[in-house]
């Protein structure tokens, strides 16, 4: 070395580790029976347990344990047979107990790993730990002028916290990881991952170090990241700031920053000096959480295929494009429906087109949920068969799909009842063509004068006369022949 660097930025590398809080999709809170439904009137979902009234005792919700274990197992973690709840002591207005029940020294699971895709290839991150904890309430600053209001409905909602090792090396990589993690959590059905409602929140830790240096640099923690684009933007800004400090000979101060998504800016929340000493100690009112070997085995056996693997399979074994595979797998219910129809022998590409196009449009208009899949795979397969063999036209297929989703009956009955069969009888088609030409002498003259794009106009006229039943391919051939003759 020895040379003074011309481009100091090039010599620093970025190190990022994330802590992700995920609200578990349970009906009730972690240690009491209050509802977890979002959006209820403030402080209407509270009881002595989550308010921390003296003498109230927590009781662990087993549904939450099941979901947390599922998330941890899917992240390749080792599930611990025994984990311990602890009290994390601090005071904050949205924490009426004065402590948060969390897992500290003996977490639910450790030592996982997770792979995801980057434009340049595969990315991977080690998962340090996955533990369970309760959420805090919410301070609301914009409801009462000049005062802060407190809503404790969220206090006690079950969370898993997923902590990565500092393995990520760019804001883009952090973003790609979070996107794939969200897909996984949705596929597992452990959380609704609704970021607007705060079901998935990220803290990002970031430091820089000279390339080749083994020890990590001093890290800064960024809190309050509620969107993935926010994570990426905040990290970019912080890299710029740290780069400037370091390359002008300064030192990074260990601190916690708050991201302001509206202003797109970071501000200091507290320095190391003000950092809390949480005085963790084991929660005296809860026994250790014991997972039996058979429970652990069952959780592992019931894991669904990871979205990344599913996308690969859709591309490799079913011949879908990367785009189609991505769209289907992003919506687990849609992917399930796709697989069910394909397993009946329908061509995958056709099924994908119909589901991603007309089906999604129609299901969306009707406000249908996609899991479980709202259409009989047998009926969808039959619809594709009827279109494929020319019994009905593609246009009629869409109408049939709408009727199927409306619960009007089965495909064959509906085709019969509504006269959807495609008409290919030459004499009948010729008849509609002649009457279309006769009724539009002006257009016919213009066509004969060279305006050949009017072919489409006459196509439309014929299709109208046939009430959509004419075979469009055949009509086009006959029309072209008639008009050129
Ligand atoms: P703390 O004790 O401050 O909570 P931890 O060591 O427990 O810090 O790590 C918390 C998170 O910060 C983890 O996701 C970890 O990967 C990440 N992290 C730790 N050290 C660094 C560092 N120097 N640079 C970037 N991220 C880091
Ligand atoms: Mg920490």
Short mmCIF file of C-alpha atoms and ligand atoms in Angstrom, two decimals:
data_model
loop_
_atom_site.label_atom_id
_atom_site.label_comp_id
_atom_site.label_asym_id
_atom_site.label_seq_id
_atom_site.Cartn_x
_atom_site.Cartn_y
_atom_site.Cartn_z
CA UNK A 1 0.00 0.00 0.00
CA UNK A 2 1.65 3.28 1.04
CA UNK A 3 0.14 5.27 -1.83
CA UNK A 4 -2.28 7.90 -0.70
CA UNK A 5 -5.71 6.96 -2.00
CA UNK A 6 -7.14 9.09 -4.79
CA UNK A 7 -10.65 7.81 -4.28
CA UNK A 8 -11.19 7.24 -0.56
CA UNK A 9 -14.81 6.15 -1.06
CA UNK A 10 -13.69 3.10 -3.01
CA UNK A 11 -11.74 1.83 -0.02
CA UNK A 12 -14.64 1.54 2.38
CA UNK A 13 -17.11 -1.29 2.48
CA UNK A 14 -20.59 -1.27 3.94
CA UNK A 15 -21.75 -3.69 6.65
CA UNK A 16 -25.46 -4.00 7.44
CA UNK A 17 -27.40 -6.13 9.92
CA UNK A 18 -31.17 -5.97 10.30
CA UNK A 19 -33.62 -6.52 13.14
CA UNK A 20 -37.12 -7.18 11.86
CA UNK A 21 -40.21 -7.08 14.04
CA UNK A 22 -43.12 -9.07 12.68
CA UNK A 23 -46.61 -9.07 14.15
CA UNK A 24 -47.95 -12.60 14.36
CA UNK A 25 -51.33 -13.31 12.87
CA UNK A 26 -53.13 -14.41 16.04
CA UNK A 27 -56.67 -13.58 17.14
CA UNK A 28 -55.58 -12.64 20.64
CA UNK A 29 -52.62 -11.03 22.38
CA UNK A 30 -49.53 -12.90 23.56
CA UNK A 31 -50.36 -13.07 27.27
CA UNK A 32 -54.08 -12.25 27.50
CA UNK A 33 -57.32 -12.78 25.60
CA UNK A 34 -57.70 -9.28 24.14
CA UNK A 35 -58.29 -8.99 20.40
CA UNK A 36 -55.44 -7.99 18.10
CA UNK A 37 -57.69 -6.60 15.35
CA UNK A 38 -56.24 -3.39 13.91
CA UNK A 39 -58.13 -0.10 13.89
CA UNK A 40 -60.48 -0.48 16.90
CA UNK A 41 -61.29 2.64 18.99
CA UNK A 42 -58.29 3.61 21.15
CA UNK A 43 -57.86 1.66 24.39
CA UNK A 44 -60.83 -0.61 23.71
CA UNK A 45 -58.68 -3.79 23.54
CA UNK A 46 -57.05 -3.73 26.95
CA UNK A 47 -57.27 -5.67 30.21
CA UNK A 48 -55.43 -5.84 33.55
CA UNK A 49 -52.74 -8.10 32.01
CA UNK A 50 -51.66 -5.86 29.13
CA UNK A 51 -52.19 -2.73 31.23
CA UNK A 52 -49.80 -4.20 33.77
CA UNK A 53 -52.12 -3.83 36.73
CA UNK A 54 -50.68 -5.27 39.93
CA UNK A 55 -51.46 -8.93 40.44
CA UNK A 56 -52.52 -9.66 36.84
CA UNK A 57 -50.79 -12.75 35.52
CA UNK A 58 -49.71 -13.46 31.92
CA UNK A 59 -50.72 -16.71 30.19
CA UNK A 60 -48.81 -17.64 27.03
CA UNK A 61 -50.84 -17.97 23.80
CA UNK A 62 -49.97 -21.25 22.09
CA UNK A 63 -51.08 -20.11 18.63
CA UNK A 64 -48.37 -17.44 18.75
CA UNK A 65 -45.75 -20.03 19.69
CA UNK A 66 -46.80 -22.14 16.70
CA UNK A 67 -46.46 -19.22 14.29
CA UNK A 68 -43.15 -18.06 15.73
CA UNK A 69 -41.74 -21.58 15.54
CA UNK A 70 -42.89 -21.86 11.94
CA UNK A 71 -41.15 -18.62 10.98
CA UNK A 72 -37.96 -19.68 12.75
CA UNK A 73 -37.95 -23.14 11.15
CA UNK A 74 -38.50 -21.68 7.68
CA UNK A 75 -35.46 -19.46 8.27
CA UNK A 76 -33.41 -22.59 8.82
CA UNK A 77 -33.00 -21.93 12.54
CA UNK A 78 -32.42 -24.46 15.26
CA UNK A 79 -35.53 -24.45 17.49
CA UNK A 80 -34.55 -24.63 21.13
CA UNK A 81 -36.32 -27.20 23.32
CA UNK A 82 -36.33 -24.64 26.14
CA UNK A 83 -36.50 -20.87 25.86
CA UNK A 84 -36.99 -18.25 28.54
CA UNK A 85 -39.10 -15.11 28.71
CA UNK A 86 -37.42 -12.16 30.39
CA UNK A 87 -38.37 -8.69 31.50
CA UNK A 88 -36.73 -5.88 29.59
CA UNK A 89 -37.09 -2.95 31.95
CA UNK A 90 -37.57 0.60 30.74
CA UNK A 91 -40.07 3.37 31.13
CA UNK A 92 -42.04 4.78 28.25
CA UNK A 93 -45.59 6.15 28.16
CA UNK A 94 -46.76 3.43 25.75
CA UNK A 95 -45.43 0.71 28.12
CA UNK A 96 -47.63 0.78 31.19
CA UNK A 97 -45.97 -2.22 32.84
CA UNK A 98 -42.57 -0.57 32.94
CA UNK A 99 -41.11 -3.61 31.21
CA UNK A 100 -41.56 -5.56 28.01
CA UNK A 101 -41.72 -9.35 28.10
CA UNK A 102 -39.19 -10.57 25.58
CA UNK A 103 -36.74 -13.40 25.14
CA UNK A 104 -33.15 -12.49 25.80
CA UNK A 105 -30.52 -15.02 26.83
CA UNK A 106 -32.43 -18.13 25.80
CA UNK A 107 -34.32 -17.25 22.61
CA UNK A 108 -36.76 -19.47 20.74
CA UNK A 109 -34.34 -20.22 17.90
CA UNK A 110 -30.85 -19.42 16.62
CA UNK A 111 -28.38 -20.05 13.77
CA UNK A 112 -30.47 -19.89 10.64
CA UNK A 113 -29.75 -18.76 7.12
CA UNK A 114 -31.79 -17.36 4.28
CA UNK A 115 -31.18 -17.08 0.57
CA UNK A 116 -32.66 -14.53 -1.79
CA UNK A 117 -32.11 -13.21 -5.28
CA UNK A 118 -30.13 -10.21 -6.39
CA UNK A 119 -29.85 -8.88 -9.94
CA UNK A 120 -26.21 -10.08 -9.87
CA UNK A 121 -27.05 -13.53 -8.50
CA UNK A 122 -27.86 -15.21 -5.21
CA UNK A 123 -27.64 -13.36 -1.93
CA UNK A 124 -27.49 -14.99 1.48
CA UNK A 125 -27.67 -13.85 5.06
CA UNK A 126 -27.20 -15.72 8.32
CA UNK A 127 -29.97 -15.41 10.87
CA UNK A 128 -28.56 -14.88 14.34
CA UNK A 129 -31.75 -15.43 16.31
CA UNK A 130 -35.53 -15.46 16.24
CA UNK A 131 -37.27 -14.67 19.49
CA UNK A 132 -40.77 -13.90 20.74
CA UNK A 133 -41.83 -10.73 22.50
CA UNK A 134 -44.83 -8.51 23.10
CA UNK A 135 -45.40 -5.26 21.27
CA UNK A 136 -45.74 -1.91 23.04
CA UNK A 137 -48.69 0.48 22.72
CA UNK A 138 -48.62 3.54 20.52
CA UNK A 139 -47.96 7.20 21.23
CA UNK A 140 -50.04 9.39 18.98
CA UNK A 141 -48.74 12.87 18.38
CA UNK A 142 -51.25 14.27 15.92
CA UNK A 143 -54.56 13.65 17.66
CA UNK A 144 -54.64 16.16 20.49
CA UNK A 145 -53.12 19.60 19.88
CA UNK A 146 -50.16 20.24 22.16
CA UNK A 147 -50.29 16.80 23.76
CA UNK A 148 -49.39 13.20 23.08
CA UNK A 149 -52.13 10.60 23.30
CA UNK A 150 -51.54 6.96 24.18
CA UNK A 151 -53.38 4.01 22.62
CA UNK A 152 -52.67 0.71 24.33
CA UNK A 153 -54.60 -1.55 21.94
CA UNK A 154 -51.32 -2.80 20.49
CA UNK A 155 -49.69 -3.41 23.89
CA UNK A 156 -49.15 -7.15 24.25
CA UNK A 157 -49.60 -8.06 20.56
CA UNK A 158 -47.31 -10.99 19.72
CA UNK A 159 -44.16 -10.33 17.71
CA UNK A 160 -41.25 -12.31 16.48
CA UNK A 161 -38.01 -10.45 16.17
CA UNK A 162 -35.69 -11.74 13.47
CA UNK A 163 -32.07 -10.65 13.91
CA UNK A 164 -29.59 -11.13 11.08
CA UNK A 165 -25.81 -11.33 11.30
CA UNK A 166 -24.07 -8.30 9.77
CA UNK A 167 -23.87 -10.03 6.39
CA UNK A 168 -25.52 -7.53 4.06
CA UNK A 169 -23.27 -5.24 2.10
CA UNK A 170 -25.49 -2.67 0.40
CA UNK A 171 -28.85 -0.91 0.72
CA UNK A 172 -30.03 -2.76 -2.40
CA UNK A 173 -29.10 -6.10 -0.87
CA UNK A 174 -30.96 -5.20 2.35
CA UNK A 175 -34.00 -4.33 0.23
CA UNK A 176 -33.87 -7.58 -1.77
CA UNK A 177 -33.53 -9.60 1.44
CA UNK A 178 -36.51 -7.86 3.06
CA UNK A 179 -38.67 -8.40 0.00
CA UNK A 180 -37.97 -12.11 -0.09
CA UNK A 181 -38.40 -12.37 3.69
CA UNK A 182 -41.83 -10.75 3.39
CA UNK A 183 -42.81 -13.24 0.68
CA UNK A 184 -41.72 -16.09 2.93
CA UNK A 185 -43.66 -14.80 5.94
CA UNK A 186 -46.76 -14.37 3.78
CA UNK A 187 -46.40 -17.85 2.30
CA UNK A 188 -46.08 -19.24 5.83
CA UNK A 189 -49.19 -17.29 6.79
CA UNK A 190 -47.53 -16.24 10.05
CA UNK A 191 -48.23 -12.54 9.53
CA UNK A 192 -50.27 -10.31 7.25
CA UNK A 193 -47.04 -8.27 6.82
CA UNK A 194 -49.16 -5.14 6.38
CA UNK A 195 -46.50 -2.45 6.53
CA UNK A 196 -48.95 0.46 6.65
CA UNK A 197 -50.44 -1.00 9.83
CA UNK A 198 -46.99 -1.62 11.26
CA UNK A 199 -47.10 -5.42 11.06
CA UNK A 200 -43.54 -5.49 9.76
CA UNK A 201 -40.99 -2.99 11.08
CA UNK A 202 -37.29 -2.82 10.51
CA UNK A 203 -34.31 -1.51 12.49
CA UNK A 204 -31.16 -1.29 10.41
CA UNK A 205 -27.61 -1.36 11.81
CA UNK A 206 -24.89 -0.02 9.59
CA UNK A 207 -21.17 0.56 9.72
CA UNK A 208 -18.34 1.11 7.26
CA UNK A 209 -14.85 -0.33 7.36
CA UNK A 210 -11.79 -0.28 5.16
CA UNK A 211 -11.90 -3.14 2.65
CA UNK A 212 -9.89 -6.03 4.02
CA UNK A 213 -10.20 -5.02 7.66
CA UNK A 214 -11.43 -7.89 9.81
CA UNK A 215 -13.01 -6.03 12.70
CA UNK A 216 -16.31 -4.28 12.23
CA UNK A 217 -16.56 -0.52 12.34
CA UNK A 218 -18.68 1.38 14.88
CA UNK A 219 -22.32 0.90 14.03
CA UNK A 220 -25.24 3.25 13.94
CA UNK A 221 -28.76 1.92 14.42
CA UNK A 222 -31.63 3.38 12.37
CA UNK A 223 -35.10 2.95 13.82
CA UNK A 224 -38.62 3.59 12.62
CA UNK A 225 -38.25 2.11 9.14
CA UNK A 226 -41.76 1.29 7.95
CA UNK A 227 -41.21 0.88 4.22
CA UNK A 228 -38.59 -1.05 2.27
CA UNK A 229 -37.86 1.96 0.10
CA UNK A 230 -37.37 3.91 3.34
CA UNK A 231 -34.83 1.31 4.49
CA UNK A 232 -32.93 1.67 1.25
CA UNK A 233 -33.02 5.49 1.26
CA UNK A 234 -32.05 5.80 4.91
CA UNK A 235 -29.13 3.41 4.46
CA UNK A 236 -27.90 5.31 1.39
CA UNK A 237 -27.97 8.60 3.28
CA UNK A 238 -26.18 7.08 6.25
CA UNK A 239 -23.47 5.58 4.01
CA UNK A 240 -22.87 9.03 2.56
CA UNK A 241 -22.67 10.60 5.98
CA UNK A 242 -20.33 7.95 7.42
CA UNK A 243 -18.14 8.04 4.33
CA UNK A 244 -17.72 11.77 4.70
CA UNK A 245 -16.93 11.57 8.41
CA UNK A 246 -14.38 8.78 7.94
CA UNK A 247 -12.69 10.16 4.86
CA UNK A 248 -12.25 13.54 6.50
CA UNK A 249 -10.45 11.81 9.36
CA UNK A 250 -13.34 11.78 11.83
CA UNK A 251 -14.78 8.94 13.88
CA UNK A 252 -18.28 7.50 13.83
CA UNK A 253 -20.17 8.00 17.05
CA UNK A 254 -22.26 5.03 18.14
CA UNK A 255 -25.85 6.24 18.19
CA UNK A 256 -29.45 5.55 17.35
CA UNK A 257 -31.04 7.51 14.52
CA UNK A 258 -34.69 7.96 13.67
CA UNK A 259 -35.85 7.87 10.06
CA UNK A 260 -38.40 10.46 9.08
CA UNK A 261 -40.10 9.02 6.02
CA UNK A 262 -41.99 12.23 5.16
CA UNK A 263 -38.92 14.43 5.19
CA UNK A 264 -36.65 11.69 3.89
CA UNK A 265 -34.16 12.54 6.63
CA UNK A 266 -32.39 11.02 9.63
CA UNK A 267 -32.12 12.59 13.05
CA UNK A 268 -30.32 11.54 16.20
CA UNK A 269 -32.45 9.87 18.85
CA UNK A 270 -29.81 8.99 21.42
CA UNK A 271 -26.08 8.44 21.73
CA UNK A 272 -24.32 5.53 23.38
CA UNK A 273 -24.16 7.43 26.68
CA UNK A 274 -27.93 7.62 26.82
CA UNK A 275 -28.44 4.00 25.82
CA UNK A 276 -30.60 1.98 28.16
CA UNK A 277 -29.49 -0.62 30.62
CA UNK A 278 -32.51 -2.86 30.47
CA UNK A 279 -31.70 -4.92 33.55
CA UNK A 280 -33.05 -8.07 31.96
CA UNK A 281 -34.14 -10.80 34.35
CA UNK A 282 -36.22 -13.95 33.82
CA UNK A 283 -39.98 -13.27 33.92
CA UNK A 284 -41.06 -14.70 37.29
CA UNK A 285 -44.70 -15.15 36.21
CA UNK A 286 -44.01 -17.40 33.20
CA UNK A 287 -42.47 -20.85 33.15
CA UNK A 288 -39.77 -21.65 30.58
CA UNK A 289 -41.25 -22.29 27.14
CA UNK A 290 -40.78 -25.97 26.31
CA UNK A 291 -41.00 -27.28 22.74
CA UNK A 292 -41.30 -31.06 22.59
CA UNK A 293 -39.31 -32.99 19.97
CA UNK A 294 -42.55 -34.07 18.29
CA UNK A 295 -43.78 -30.46 18.08
CA UNK A 296 -40.47 -29.38 16.51
CA UNK A 297 -40.61 -32.25 14.00
CA UNK A 298 -44.19 -31.41 13.11
CA UNK A 299 -43.40 -27.72 12.55
CA UNK A 300 -40.58 -28.69 10.22
CA UNK A 301 -42.64 -31.23 8.33
CA UNK A 302 -45.52 -28.83 7.76
CA UNK A 303 -43.41 -26.05 6.23
CA UNK A 304 -44.62 -25.02 2.78
CA UNK A 305 -42.19 -24.70 -0.10
CA UNK A 306 -40.23 -21.43 0.12
CA UNK A 307 -41.31 -18.83 -2.48
CA UNK A 308 -37.83 -18.74 -4.01
CA UNK A 309 -37.91 -22.52 -4.59
CA UNK A 310 -41.46 -22.34 -5.88
CA UNK A 311 -40.55 -19.65 -8.42
CA UNK A 312 -37.66 -21.79 -9.63
CA UNK A 313 -39.90 -24.81 -9.97
CA UNK A 314 -42.53 -22.86 -11.91
CA UNK A 315 -39.80 -21.73 -14.31
CA UNK A 316 -37.79 -24.93 -14.56
CA UNK A 317 -40.43 -27.67 -14.53
CA UNK A 318 -43.47 -25.79 -15.78
CA UNK A 319 -41.77 -23.53 -18.31
CA UNK A 320 -43.10 -20.20 -17.01
CA UNK A 321 -41.22 -16.96 -17.57
CA UNK A 322 -39.47 -15.37 -14.60
CA UNK A 323 -42.09 -12.63 -14.66
CA UNK A 324 -45.10 -14.98 -14.59
CA UNK A 325 -43.55 -17.16 -11.88
CA UNK A 326 -42.89 -14.02 -9.84
CA UNK A 327 -46.45 -12.71 -10.14
CA UNK A 328 -48.03 -16.05 -9.23
CA UNK A 329 -45.77 -16.84 -6.28
CA UNK A 330 -46.15 -13.32 -4.86
CA UNK A 331 -49.80 -14.21 -4.19
CA UNK A 332 -49.79 -17.63 -2.51
CA UNK A 333 -53.48 -18.28 -3.17
CA UNK A 334 -53.03 -17.58 -6.87
CA UNK A 335 -50.03 -19.90 -7.03
CA UNK A 336 -52.04 -22.61 -5.24
CA UNK A 337 -54.89 -22.23 -7.74
CA UNK A 338 -52.42 -22.32 -10.63
CA UNK A 339 -50.92 -25.57 -9.39
CA UNK A 340 -54.30 -27.15 -8.83
CA UNK A 341 -55.43 -26.38 -12.40
CA UNK A 342 -52.11 -27.44 -13.94
CA UNK A 343 -52.24 -30.73 -12.06
CA UNK A 344 -55.45 -31.50 -14.01
CA UNK A 345 -53.47 -31.39 -17.24
CA UNK A 346 -54.04 -27.82 -18.50
CA UNK A 347 -51.09 -26.13 -20.24
CA UNK A 348 -49.20 -24.09 -17.58
CA UNK A 349 -48.66 -21.00 -19.74
CA UNK A 350 -52.38 -20.84 -20.62
CA UNK A 351 -53.39 -21.29 -17.00
CA UNK A 352 -50.96 -18.56 -15.94
CA UNK A 353 -52.29 -16.12 -18.57
CA UNK A 354 -55.89 -16.71 -17.61
CA UNK A 355 -55.26 -16.47 -13.89
CA UNK A 356 -53.03 -13.40 -14.04
CA UNK A 357 -55.30 -11.62 -16.51
CA UNK A 358 -59.06 -12.19 -16.65
CA UNK A 359 -59.26 -14.13 -13.39
CA UNK A 360 -57.47 -11.52 -11.23
CA UNK A 361 -59.50 -8.73 -12.81
CA UNK A 362 -62.80 -10.46 -12.21
CA UNK A 363 -61.89 -11.70 -8.71
CA UNK A 364 -60.69 -8.20 -7.82
CA UNK A 365 -63.91 -6.60 -9.05
CA UNK A 366 -65.86 -9.01 -6.88
CA UNK A 367 -63.59 -8.45 -3.88
CA UNK A 368 -62.86 -12.16 -3.57
CA UNK A 369 -59.99 -13.37 -1.39
CA UNK A 370 -57.61 -15.74 -3.12
CA UNK A 371 -56.80 -18.10 -0.28
CA UNK A 372 -58.44 -20.56 -0.37
CA UNK A 373 -58.70 -20.33 -4.15
CA UNK A 374 -62.25 -19.11 -4.96
CA UNK A 375 -62.77 -21.16 -8.14
CA UNK A 376 -63.02 -24.91 -8.64
CA UNK A 377 -59.82 -26.02 -10.41
CA UNK A 378 -61.94 -28.55 -12.32
CA UNK A 379 -64.10 -25.77 -13.72
CA UNK A 380 -61.12 -23.61 -14.64
CA UNK A 381 -59.56 -26.58 -16.41
CA UNK A 382 -62.82 -27.23 -18.25
CA UNK A 383 -63.05 -23.58 -19.31
CA UNK A 384 -59.54 -23.77 -20.75
CA UNK A 385 -60.47 -26.95 -22.57
CA UNK A 386 -63.58 -25.35 -24.09
CA UNK A 387 -61.53 -22.36 -25.30
CA UNK A 388 -58.63 -24.58 -26.40
CA UNK A 389 -60.73 -26.84 -28.59
CA UNK A 390 -62.64 -23.92 -30.09
CA UNK A 391 -66.02 -24.73 -28.55
CA UNK A 392 -66.17 -21.21 -27.19
CA UNK A 393 -64.18 -18.10 -28.15
CA UNK A 394 -61.69 -16.40 -25.85
CA UNK A 395 -64.16 -13.57 -25.33
CA UNK A 396 -66.88 -16.00 -24.33
CA UNK A 397 -64.33 -17.67 -22.06
CA UNK A 398 -64.04 -14.41 -20.11
CA UNK A 399 -67.79 -14.15 -19.81
CA UNK A 400 -67.93 -17.76 -18.67
CA UNK A 401 -65.24 -17.06 -16.07
CA UNK A 402 -67.26 -14.16 -14.67
CA UNK A 403 -70.34 -16.36 -14.43
CA UNK A 404 -68.35 -19.12 -12.72
CA UNK A 405 -67.00 -16.67 -10.14
CA UNK A 406 -70.54 -15.37 -9.66
CA UNK A 407 -71.57 -18.87 -8.64
CA UNK A 408 -74.05 -19.25 -11.52
CA UNK A 409 -73.26 -22.88 -12.25
CA UNK A 410 -70.76 -25.20 -13.91
CA UNK A 411 -69.07 -24.47 -17.26
CA UNK A 412 -71.03 -26.89 -19.49
CA UNK A 413 -74.39 -25.85 -18.10
CA UNK A 414 -73.55 -22.16 -18.54
CA UNK A 415 -72.27 -22.57 -22.12
CA UNK A 416 -75.49 -24.36 -22.96
CA UNK A 417 -77.78 -21.98 -21.07
CA UNK A 418 -76.28 -18.79 -22.52
CA UNK A 419 -75.59 -20.07 -26.06
CA UNK A 420 -71.87 -19.41 -25.80
CA UNK A 421 -70.81 -22.02 -28.30
CA UNK A 422 -68.59 -20.63 -31.00
CA UNK A 423 -70.14 -20.62 -34.46
CA UNK A 424 -67.99 -21.79 -37.37
CA UNK A 425 -70.70 -22.75 -39.81
CA UNK A 426 -69.55 -21.17 -43.11
CA UNK A 427 -73.00 -20.32 -44.42
CA UNK A 428 -73.92 -18.58 -41.18
CA UNK A 429 -70.65 -16.64 -41.10
CA UNK A 430 -71.03 -15.60 -44.76
CA UNK A 431 -74.52 -14.40 -44.00
CA UNK A 432 -73.31 -12.10 -41.19
CA UNK A 433 -70.48 -10.84 -43.40
CA UNK A 434 -72.83 -9.95 -46.26
CA UNK A 435 -75.26 -8.18 -43.99
CA UNK A 436 -72.39 -6.19 -42.39
CA UNK A 437 -71.14 -5.07 -45.80
CA UNK A 438 -74.63 -4.14 -47.00
CA UNK A 439 -75.36 -2.12 -43.89
CA UNK A 440 -72.16 -0.08 -44.25
CA UNK A 441 -71.81 0.95 -47.89
CA UNK A 442 -69.73 4.06 -47.03
CA UNK A 443 -67.10 2.05 -45.17
CA UNK A 444 -67.11 -0.58 -47.86
CA UNK A 445 -66.35 2.06 -50.48
CA UNK A 446 -63.51 3.47 -48.40
CA UNK A 447 -62.12 -0.01 -47.90
CA UNK A 448 -62.19 -0.66 -51.62
CA UNK A 449 -60.50 2.73 -52.06
CA UNK A 450 -57.52 1.41 -50.14
CA UNK A 451 -58.37 1.98 -46.45
CA UNK A 452 -57.56 -1.60 -45.51
CA UNK A 453 -57.52 -0.92 -41.79
CA UNK A 454 -61.33 -0.93 -42.00
CA UNK A 455 -61.03 -4.72 -41.94
CA UNK A 456 -61.10 -4.41 -38.15
CA UNK A 457 -64.26 -2.36 -38.32
CA UNK A 458 -66.04 -5.03 -40.35
CA UNK A 459 -64.73 -7.71 -37.99
CA UNK A 460 -66.43 -5.87 -35.17
CA UNK A 461 -69.68 -5.62 -37.14
CA UNK A 462 -69.72 -9.35 -37.81
CA UNK A 463 -68.92 -10.22 -34.21
CA UNK A 464 -71.74 -7.93 -33.03
CA UNK A 465 -74.19 -9.64 -35.35
CA UNK A 466 -73.12 -13.01 -33.97
CA UNK A 467 -73.45 -11.78 -30.37
CA UNK A 468 -69.79 -12.67 -29.93
CA UNK A 469 -70.28 -16.25 -30.96
CA UNK A 470 -68.61 -16.21 -34.38
CA UNK A 471 -65.15 -17.81 -34.57
CA UNK A 472 -63.04 -14.66 -34.98
CA UNK A 473 -60.20 -16.44 -36.77
CA UNK A 474 -62.50 -17.84 -39.42
CA UNK A 475 -64.41 -14.55 -39.79
CA UNK A 476 -61.18 -12.74 -40.46
CA UNK A 477 -60.16 -15.21 -43.17
CA UNK A 478 -63.56 -15.08 -44.85
CA UNK A 479 -63.75 -11.29 -44.64
CA UNK A 480 -60.29 -10.86 -46.09
CA UNK A 481 -61.12 -13.20 -48.95
CA UNK A 482 -64.45 -11.49 -49.61
CA UNK A 483 -63.01 -7.97 -49.55
CA UNK A 484 -60.01 -8.75 -51.72
CA UNK A 485 -62.22 -10.61 -54.21
P1 LIG B 1 -26.65 -4.52 20.09
O1 LIG B 1 -25.90 -5.16 21.21
O2 LIG B 1 -26.38 -3.06 19.93
O3 LIG B 1 -28.09 -4.87 20.04
P2 LIG B 1 -25.95 -6.62 18.39
O4 LIG B 1 -24.55 -7.11 18.32
O5 LIG B 1 -26.90 -7.39 19.22
O6 LIG B 1 -25.97 -5.13 18.77
O7 LIG B 1 -26.50 -6.61 16.90
C1 LIG B 1 -27.73 -6.05 16.58
C2 LIG B 1 -27.80 -6.02 15.07
O8 LIG B 1 -26.79 -5.19 14.56
C3 LIG B 1 -27.61 -7.36 14.39
O9 LIG B 1 -28.50 -7.43 13.30
C4 LIG B 1 -26.18 -7.33 13.90
O10 LIG B 1 -26.03 -8.08 12.73
C5 LIG B 1 -25.98 -5.87 13.61
N1 LIG B 1 -24.61 -5.41 13.81
C6 LIG B 1 -23.82 -5.66 14.86
N2 LIG B 1 -22.63 -5.04 14.71
C7 LIG B 1 -22.69 -4.38 13.53
C8 LIG B 1 -21.78 -3.53 12.82
N3 LIG B 1 -20.58 -3.22 13.31
N4 LIG B 1 -22.17 -3.04 11.64
C9 LIG B 1 -23.38 -3.31 11.14
N5 LIG B 1 -24.27 -4.08 11.76
C10 LIG B 1 -23.94 -4.61 12.95
MG1 LIG B 2 -30.26 -5.35 19.72
#
